[in-house]
mmCIF file with all atom_site columns, C-alpha atoms in Angstrom:
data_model
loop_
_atom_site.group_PDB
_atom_site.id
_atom_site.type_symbol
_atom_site.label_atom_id
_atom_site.label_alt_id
_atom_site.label_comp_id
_atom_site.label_asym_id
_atom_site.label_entity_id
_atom_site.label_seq_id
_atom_site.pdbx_PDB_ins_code
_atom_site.Cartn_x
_atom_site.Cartn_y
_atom_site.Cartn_z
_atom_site.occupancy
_atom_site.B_iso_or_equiv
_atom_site.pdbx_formal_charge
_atom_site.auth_seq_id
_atom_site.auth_comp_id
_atom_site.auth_asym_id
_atom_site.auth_atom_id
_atom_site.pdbx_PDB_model_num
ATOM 1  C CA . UNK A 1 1  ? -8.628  -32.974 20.717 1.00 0.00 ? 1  UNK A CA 1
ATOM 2  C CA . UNK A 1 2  ? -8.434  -36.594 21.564 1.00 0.00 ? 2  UNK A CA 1
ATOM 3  C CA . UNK A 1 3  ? -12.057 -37.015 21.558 1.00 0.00 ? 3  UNK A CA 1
ATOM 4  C CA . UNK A 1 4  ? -12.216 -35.649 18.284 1.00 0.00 ? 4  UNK A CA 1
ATOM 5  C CA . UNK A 1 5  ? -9.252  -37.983 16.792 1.00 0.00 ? 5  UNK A CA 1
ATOM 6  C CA . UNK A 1 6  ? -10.717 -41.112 18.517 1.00 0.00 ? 6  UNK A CA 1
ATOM 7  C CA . UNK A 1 7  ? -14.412 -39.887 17.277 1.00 0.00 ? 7  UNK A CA 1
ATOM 8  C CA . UNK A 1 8  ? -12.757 -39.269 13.420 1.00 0.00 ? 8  UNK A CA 1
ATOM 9  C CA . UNK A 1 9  ? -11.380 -42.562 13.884 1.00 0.00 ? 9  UNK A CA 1
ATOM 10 C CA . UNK A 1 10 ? -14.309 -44.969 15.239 1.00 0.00 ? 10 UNK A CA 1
ATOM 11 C CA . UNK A 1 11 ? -16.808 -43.252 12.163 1.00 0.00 ? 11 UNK A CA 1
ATOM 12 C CA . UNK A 1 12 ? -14.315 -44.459 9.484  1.00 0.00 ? 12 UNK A CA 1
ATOM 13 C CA . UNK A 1 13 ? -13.899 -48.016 11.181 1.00 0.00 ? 13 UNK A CA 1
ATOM 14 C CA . UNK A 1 14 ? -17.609 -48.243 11.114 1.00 0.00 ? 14 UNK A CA 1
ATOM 15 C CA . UNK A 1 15 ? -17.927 -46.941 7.913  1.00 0.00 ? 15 UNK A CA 1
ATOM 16 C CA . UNK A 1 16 ? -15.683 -48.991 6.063  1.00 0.00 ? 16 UNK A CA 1
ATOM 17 C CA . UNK A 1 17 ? -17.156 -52.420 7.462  1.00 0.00 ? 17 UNK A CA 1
ATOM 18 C CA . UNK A 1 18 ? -19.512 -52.568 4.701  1.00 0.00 ? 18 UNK A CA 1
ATOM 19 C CA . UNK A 1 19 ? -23.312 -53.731 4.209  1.00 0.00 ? 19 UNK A CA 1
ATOM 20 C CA . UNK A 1 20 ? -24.906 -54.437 7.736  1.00 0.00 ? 20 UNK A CA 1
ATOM 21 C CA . UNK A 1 21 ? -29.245 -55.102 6.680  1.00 0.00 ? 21 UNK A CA 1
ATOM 22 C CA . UNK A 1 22 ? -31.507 -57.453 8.538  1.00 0.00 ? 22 UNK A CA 1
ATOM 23 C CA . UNK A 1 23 ? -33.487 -58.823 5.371  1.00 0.00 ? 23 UNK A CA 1
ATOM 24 C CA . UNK A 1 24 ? -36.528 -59.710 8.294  1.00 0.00 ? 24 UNK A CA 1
ATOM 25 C CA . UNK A 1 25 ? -36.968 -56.310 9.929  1.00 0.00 ? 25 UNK A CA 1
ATOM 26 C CA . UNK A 1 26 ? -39.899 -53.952 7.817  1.00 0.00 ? 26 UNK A CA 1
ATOM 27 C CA . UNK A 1 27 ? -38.145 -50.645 6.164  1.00 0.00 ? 27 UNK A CA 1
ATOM 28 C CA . UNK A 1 28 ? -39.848 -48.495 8.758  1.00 0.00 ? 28 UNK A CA 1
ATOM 29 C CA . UNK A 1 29 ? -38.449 -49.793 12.183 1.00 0.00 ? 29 UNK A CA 1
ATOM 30 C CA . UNK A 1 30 ? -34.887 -48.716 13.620 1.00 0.00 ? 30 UNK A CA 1
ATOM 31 C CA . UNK A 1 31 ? -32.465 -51.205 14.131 1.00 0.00 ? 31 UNK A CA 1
ATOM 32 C CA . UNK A 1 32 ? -31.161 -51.777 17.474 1.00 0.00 ? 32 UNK A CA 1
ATOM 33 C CA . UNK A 1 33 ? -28.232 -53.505 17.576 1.00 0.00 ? 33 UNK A CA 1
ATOM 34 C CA . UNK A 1 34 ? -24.527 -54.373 19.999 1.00 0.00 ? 34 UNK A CA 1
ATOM 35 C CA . UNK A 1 35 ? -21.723 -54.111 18.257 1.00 0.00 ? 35 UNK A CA 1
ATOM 36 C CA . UNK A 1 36 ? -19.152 -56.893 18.013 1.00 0.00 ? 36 UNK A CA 1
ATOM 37 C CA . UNK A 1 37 ? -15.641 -56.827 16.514 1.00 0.00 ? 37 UNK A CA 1
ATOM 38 C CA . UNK A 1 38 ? -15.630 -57.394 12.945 1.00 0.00 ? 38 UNK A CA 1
ATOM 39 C CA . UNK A 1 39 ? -19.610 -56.660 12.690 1.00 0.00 ? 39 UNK A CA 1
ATOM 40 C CA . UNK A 1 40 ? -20.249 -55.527 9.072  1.00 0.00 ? 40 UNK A CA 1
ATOM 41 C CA . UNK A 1 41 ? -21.686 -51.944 9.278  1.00 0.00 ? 41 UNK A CA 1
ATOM 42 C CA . UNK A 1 42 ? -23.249 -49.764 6.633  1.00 0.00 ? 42 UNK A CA 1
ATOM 43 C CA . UNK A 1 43 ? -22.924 -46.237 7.699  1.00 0.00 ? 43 UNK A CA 1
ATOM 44 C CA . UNK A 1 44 ? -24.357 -43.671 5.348  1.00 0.00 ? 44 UNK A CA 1
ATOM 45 C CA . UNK A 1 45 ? -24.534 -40.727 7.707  1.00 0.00 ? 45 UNK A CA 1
ATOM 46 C CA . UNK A 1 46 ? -24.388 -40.374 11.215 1.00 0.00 ? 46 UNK A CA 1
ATOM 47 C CA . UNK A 1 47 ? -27.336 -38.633 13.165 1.00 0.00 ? 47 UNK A CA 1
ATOM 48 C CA . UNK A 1 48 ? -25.914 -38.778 16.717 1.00 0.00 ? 48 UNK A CA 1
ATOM 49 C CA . UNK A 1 49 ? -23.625 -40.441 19.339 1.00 0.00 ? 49 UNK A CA 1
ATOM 50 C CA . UNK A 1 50 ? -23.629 -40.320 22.822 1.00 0.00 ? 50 UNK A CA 1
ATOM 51 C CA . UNK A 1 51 ? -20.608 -40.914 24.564 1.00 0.00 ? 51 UNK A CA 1
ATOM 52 C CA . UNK A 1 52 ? -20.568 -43.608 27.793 1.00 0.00 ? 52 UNK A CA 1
ATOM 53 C CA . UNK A 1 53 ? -21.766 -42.174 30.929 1.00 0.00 ? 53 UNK A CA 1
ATOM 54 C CA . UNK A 1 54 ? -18.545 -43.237 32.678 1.00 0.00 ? 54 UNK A CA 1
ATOM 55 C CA . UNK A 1 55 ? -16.285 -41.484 29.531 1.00 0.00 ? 55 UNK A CA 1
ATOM 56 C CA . UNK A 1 56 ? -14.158 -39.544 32.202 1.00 0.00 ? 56 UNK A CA 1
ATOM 57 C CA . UNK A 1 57 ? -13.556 -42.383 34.389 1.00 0.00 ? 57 UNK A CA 1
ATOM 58 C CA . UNK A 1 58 ? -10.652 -44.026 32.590 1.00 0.00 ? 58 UNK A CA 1
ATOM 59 C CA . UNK A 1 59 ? -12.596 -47.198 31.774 1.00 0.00 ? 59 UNK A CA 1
ATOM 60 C CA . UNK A 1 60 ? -14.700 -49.286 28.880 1.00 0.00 ? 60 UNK A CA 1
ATOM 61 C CA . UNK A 1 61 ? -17.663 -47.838 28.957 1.00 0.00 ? 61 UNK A CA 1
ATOM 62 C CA . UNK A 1 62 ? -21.007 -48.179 26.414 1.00 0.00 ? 62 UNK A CA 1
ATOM 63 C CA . UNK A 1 63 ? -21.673 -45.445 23.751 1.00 0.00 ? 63 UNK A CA 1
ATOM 64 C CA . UNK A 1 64 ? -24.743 -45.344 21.588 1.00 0.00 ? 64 UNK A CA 1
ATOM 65 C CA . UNK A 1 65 ? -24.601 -44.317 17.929 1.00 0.00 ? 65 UNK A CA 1
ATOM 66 C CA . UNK A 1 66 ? -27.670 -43.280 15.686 1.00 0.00 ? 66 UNK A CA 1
ATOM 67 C CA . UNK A 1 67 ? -27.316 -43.716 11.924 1.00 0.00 ? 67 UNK A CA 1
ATOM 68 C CA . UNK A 1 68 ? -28.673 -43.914 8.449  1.00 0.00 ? 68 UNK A CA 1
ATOM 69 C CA . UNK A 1 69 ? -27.560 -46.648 6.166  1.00 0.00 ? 69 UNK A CA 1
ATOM 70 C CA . UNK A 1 70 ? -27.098 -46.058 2.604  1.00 0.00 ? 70 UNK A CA 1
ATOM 71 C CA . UNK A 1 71 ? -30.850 -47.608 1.591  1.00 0.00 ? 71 UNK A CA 1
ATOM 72 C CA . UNK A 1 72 ? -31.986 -44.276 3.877  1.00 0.00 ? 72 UNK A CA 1
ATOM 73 C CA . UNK A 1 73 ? -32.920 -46.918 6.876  1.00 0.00 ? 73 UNK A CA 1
ATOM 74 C CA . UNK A 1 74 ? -31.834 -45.238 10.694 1.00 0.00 ? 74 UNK A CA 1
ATOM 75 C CA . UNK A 1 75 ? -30.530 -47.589 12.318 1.00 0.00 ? 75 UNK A CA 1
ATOM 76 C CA . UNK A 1 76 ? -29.269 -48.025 16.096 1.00 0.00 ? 76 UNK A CA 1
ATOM 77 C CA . UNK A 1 77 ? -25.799 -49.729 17.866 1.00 0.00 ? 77 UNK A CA 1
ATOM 78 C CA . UNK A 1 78 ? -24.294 -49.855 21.364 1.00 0.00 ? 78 UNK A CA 1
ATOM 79 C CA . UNK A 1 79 ? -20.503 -49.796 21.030 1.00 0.00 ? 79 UNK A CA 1
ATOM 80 C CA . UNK A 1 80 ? -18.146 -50.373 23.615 1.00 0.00 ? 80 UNK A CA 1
ATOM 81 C CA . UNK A 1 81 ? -15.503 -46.890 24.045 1.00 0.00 ? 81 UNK A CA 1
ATOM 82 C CA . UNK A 1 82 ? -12.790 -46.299 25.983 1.00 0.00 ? 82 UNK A CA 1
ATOM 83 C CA . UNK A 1 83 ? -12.888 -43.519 28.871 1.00 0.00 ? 83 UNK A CA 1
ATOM 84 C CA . UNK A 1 84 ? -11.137 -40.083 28.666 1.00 0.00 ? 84 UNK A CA 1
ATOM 85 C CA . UNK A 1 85 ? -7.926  -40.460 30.371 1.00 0.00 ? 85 UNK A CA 1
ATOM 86 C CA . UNK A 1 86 ? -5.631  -38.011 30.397 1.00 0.00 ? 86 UNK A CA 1
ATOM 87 C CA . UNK A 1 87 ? -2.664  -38.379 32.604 1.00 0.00 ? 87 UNK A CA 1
ATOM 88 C CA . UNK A 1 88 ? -1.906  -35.099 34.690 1.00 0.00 ? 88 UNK A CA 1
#
């Protein structure tokens, strides 16, 4: 349930950054990019994320998120996420 709150919750962030394009880079190619706080993103629809490999371990960890912006481009970011820690 908290994965699904903290997933809800990082998609609108993203979303509501704004225009993120790369005027340089040709239509066709995927953007691969690291996220930084306050990067502007343009997030039309999300294909995929995967989680960081250490998500369970309590700890900041790298996800990857796959996306289409809203001119239909996919595009690519690392993000940093907090592990899974539930307290038992």
């Amino acid at each position: 349930m908290k994965r699904s709150i903290a997933f809800l919750a990082l998609s609108a962030a993203l979303a509501s950054f704004g225009a993120y394009a790369d005027a340089g880079a040709p239509a066709a190619a995927s953007q691969h990019a690291n996220y930084s706080y306050g990067m502007p993103l343009d997030v039309a629809k999300v294909i995929s994320i995967t989680p960081a490999s250490n998500a369970a371990d309590c700890q900041v960890g790298t996800a990857h998120m796959v996306y289409v912006d809203h001119q239909g481009q996919r595009r690519e970011i690392n993000y940093q996420e907090m592990g899974n820690c539930s307290q038992q």
